[in-house]
Tab-separated table of C-alpha atoms in Angstrom:
chain	number	residue	atom	x	y	z
A	199	MET	CA	28.775	11.744	-19.114
A	200	ALA	CA	25.152	12.897	-19.156
A	201	SER	CA	23.919	9.574	-20.546
A	202	TYR	CA	25.861	7.695	-17.845
A	203	TYR	CA	24.254	9.949	-15.240
A	204	ASN	CA	20.813	9.281	-16.750
A	205	TYR	CA	21.536	5.557	-16.664
A	206	LEU	CA	22.472	5.751	-12.993
A	207	VAL	CA	19.391	7.762	-12.151
A	208	LEU	CA	17.072	5.407	-14.024
A	209	SER	CA	18.772	2.349	-12.577
A	210	SER	CA	18.376	3.759	-9.110
A	211	VAL	CA	14.757	4.563	-9.760
A	212	TYR	CA	13.839	1.177	-11.184
A	213	LEU	CA	15.979	-1.022	-8.930
A	214	CYS	CA	15.959	0.689	-5.545
A	215	ILE	CA	12.721	2.597	-5.206
A	216	PHE	CA	9.374	1.211	-4.160
A	217	PHE	CA	6.669	3.762	-4.508
A	218	PHE	CA	3.517	3.371	-2.532
A	219	TYR	CA	0.809	5.962	-2.807
A	220	PHE	CA	-2.533	5.033	-1.366
A	221	GLY	CA	-2.183	1.495	-2.670
A	222	ASN	CA	-1.845	2.475	-6.327
A	223	ALA	CA	1.207	1.687	-8.409
A	224	LEU	CA	2.847	4.628	-10.117
A	225	GLU	CA	4.540	4.927	-13.460
A	226	VAL	CA	8.015	6.301	-12.737
A	227	SER	CA	10.182	7.842	-15.439
A	228	TYR	CA	12.900	10.441	-15.915
A	229	ASP	CA	12.893	13.216	-18.514
A	230	SER	CA	16.477	14.607	-18.278
A	231	ARG	CA	15.283	17.278	-15.838
A	232	ALA	CA	13.300	15.469	-13.180
A	233	LEU	CA	11.683	12.289	-12.002
A	234	ARG	CA	8.134	11.897	-13.230
A	235	PHE	CA	5.405	10.128	-11.328
A	236	ASP	CA	2.434	9.338	-13.529
A	237	GLY	CA	3.743	12.004	-15.903
A	238	LEU	CA	4.099	14.747	-13.283
A	239	ARG	CA	7.491	16.084	-12.230
A	240	LYS	CA	8.151	15.525	-8.533
A	241	LEU	CA	10.886	16.636	-6.233
A	242	ILE	CA	11.837	13.929	-3.754
A	243	ILE	CA	12.403	15.321	-0.271
A	244	SER	CA	13.475	12.385	1.840
A	245	GLY	CA	14.762	11.463	5.241
A	246	SER	CA	16.003	8.205	6.714
A	247	ILE	CA	14.262	6.065	9.268
A	248	HIS	CA	16.047	2.799	9.956
A	249	TYR	CA	13.249	0.426	10.930
A	250	PRO	CA	15.403	-1.940	13.072
A	251	ARG	CA	16.526	0.959	15.260
A	252	SER	CA	13.029	1.723	16.503
A	253	THR	CA	9.972	-0.268	17.504
A	254	PRO	CA	6.916	-0.812	15.293
A	255	GLU	CA	4.914	1.191	17.820
A	256	MET	CA	7.194	4.194	17.171
A	257	TRP	CA	6.949	4.044	13.366
A	258	PRO	CA	3.614	5.865	12.882
A	259	ASP	CA	4.711	8.810	15.025
A	260	LEU	CA	8.180	9.018	13.430
A	261	ILE	CA	6.706	8.902	9.923
A	262	ARG	CA	3.966	11.410	10.762
A	263	LYS	CA	6.558	13.830	12.183
A	264	ALA	CA	8.676	13.435	9.042
A	265	LYS	CA	5.650	14.284	6.918
A	266	GLU	CA	4.784	17.281	9.101
A	267	GLY	CA	8.394	18.410	8.683
A	268	GLY	CA	7.937	18.590	4.916
A	269	LEU	CA	9.224	15.214	3.730
A	270	ASN	CA	7.371	13.315	1.034
A	271	THR	CA	9.637	10.244	1.105
A	272	ILE	CA	11.150	7.930	3.725
A	273	GLU	CA	14.241	5.951	2.808
A	274	THR	CA	15.803	2.993	4.573
A	275	TYR	CA	18.404	0.321	4.110
A	276	VAL	CA	17.526	-3.365	4.182
A	277	PHE	CA	19.615	-4.691	7.064
A	278	TRP	CA	19.956	-8.134	5.580
A	279	ASN	CA	22.428	-9.514	8.103
A	280	ILE	CA	19.807	-9.191	10.850
A	281	HIS	CA	17.111	-10.683	8.634
A	282	GLU	CA	19.296	-13.722	7.911
A	283	PRO	CA	21.610	-14.086	10.929
A	284	LEU	CA	22.386	-17.674	9.945
A	285	TYR	CA	22.260	-19.187	6.491
A	286	ARG	CA	18.609	-19.753	5.501
A	287	GLN	CA	17.309	-18.770	8.939
A	288	TYR	CA	15.196	-15.653	8.444
A	289	ASN	CA	13.707	-13.179	10.882
A	290	PHE	CA	11.064	-10.631	9.859
A	291	SER	CA	9.354	-10.227	13.231
A	292	GLY	CA	8.962	-7.227	15.522
A	293	ASN	CA	11.099	-4.284	14.458
A	294	LEU	CA	12.399	-6.348	11.499
A	295	ASP	CA	8.972	-6.451	9.825
A	296	PHE	CA	9.799	-4.123	6.933
A	297	VAL	CA	6.529	-4.934	5.146
A	298	ARG	CA	4.679	-3.427	8.118
A	299	PHE	CA	7.116	-0.485	8.053
A	300	PHE	CA	6.383	0.206	4.366
A	301	LYS	CA	2.644	-0.140	4.901
A	302	THR	CA	2.928	2.460	7.652
A	303	ILE	CA	4.700	4.785	5.214
A	304	GLN	CA	2.021	4.070	2.616
A	305	ASN	CA	-0.756	4.849	5.112
A	306	GLU	CA	0.727	8.330	5.573
A	307	GLY	CA	0.646	8.867	1.785
A	308	LEU	CA	4.429	9.057	1.462
A	309	TYR	CA	6.841	7.501	-0.993
A	310	ALA	CA	9.517	5.042	0.117
A	311	ILE	CA	13.038	4.460	-1.124
A	312	LEU	CA	14.415	1.030	-0.374
A	313	ARG	CA	18.210	0.915	-0.263
A	314	ILE	CA	19.141	-2.670	-1.019
A	315	GLY	CA	22.462	-4.094	0.319
A	316	PRO	CA	24.427	-6.272	0.634
A	317	TYR	CA	26.597	-3.615	2.286
A	318	ILE	CA	25.304	-0.659	4.247
A	319	CYS	CA	27.109	2.061	6.102
A	320	ALA	CA	24.900	3.771	8.696
A	321	GLU	CA	27.341	3.103	11.543
A	322	TRP	CA	26.835	-0.609	10.905
A	323	ASN	CA	30.295	-2.246	11.081
A	324	TYR	CA	31.294	-3.885	7.811
A	325	GLY	CA	27.687	-3.671	6.700
A	326	LYS	CA	26.656	-5.636	9.758
A	327	ASN	CA	25.924	-4.892	13.400
């Protein structure tokens, strides 16, 4: 059971987490007790901010308040059904610009966890709005 748990943790780390820290990539590992970032054990204290539910102008203040509240990580889903409302028609503008959202997180010196779909809950009917 422990090895399955380790597999899940490592899979989650390597597949679903983008770490941004002042523009430098980090080495992320797991040592059976904790996540390690560049060899140092870190405790992830995260909160959710769903980028499509706020405006880009709100992001810096929301992220700054999260940091002031003691968080070191922001996590969000990728709301793919609003990025591709019709087959091969993509929208990454305005509040759907998740690259800008992650750069805003990075500028505050926080980590980011990207929760990749295809299905999300978050009061989003059937994984969609």
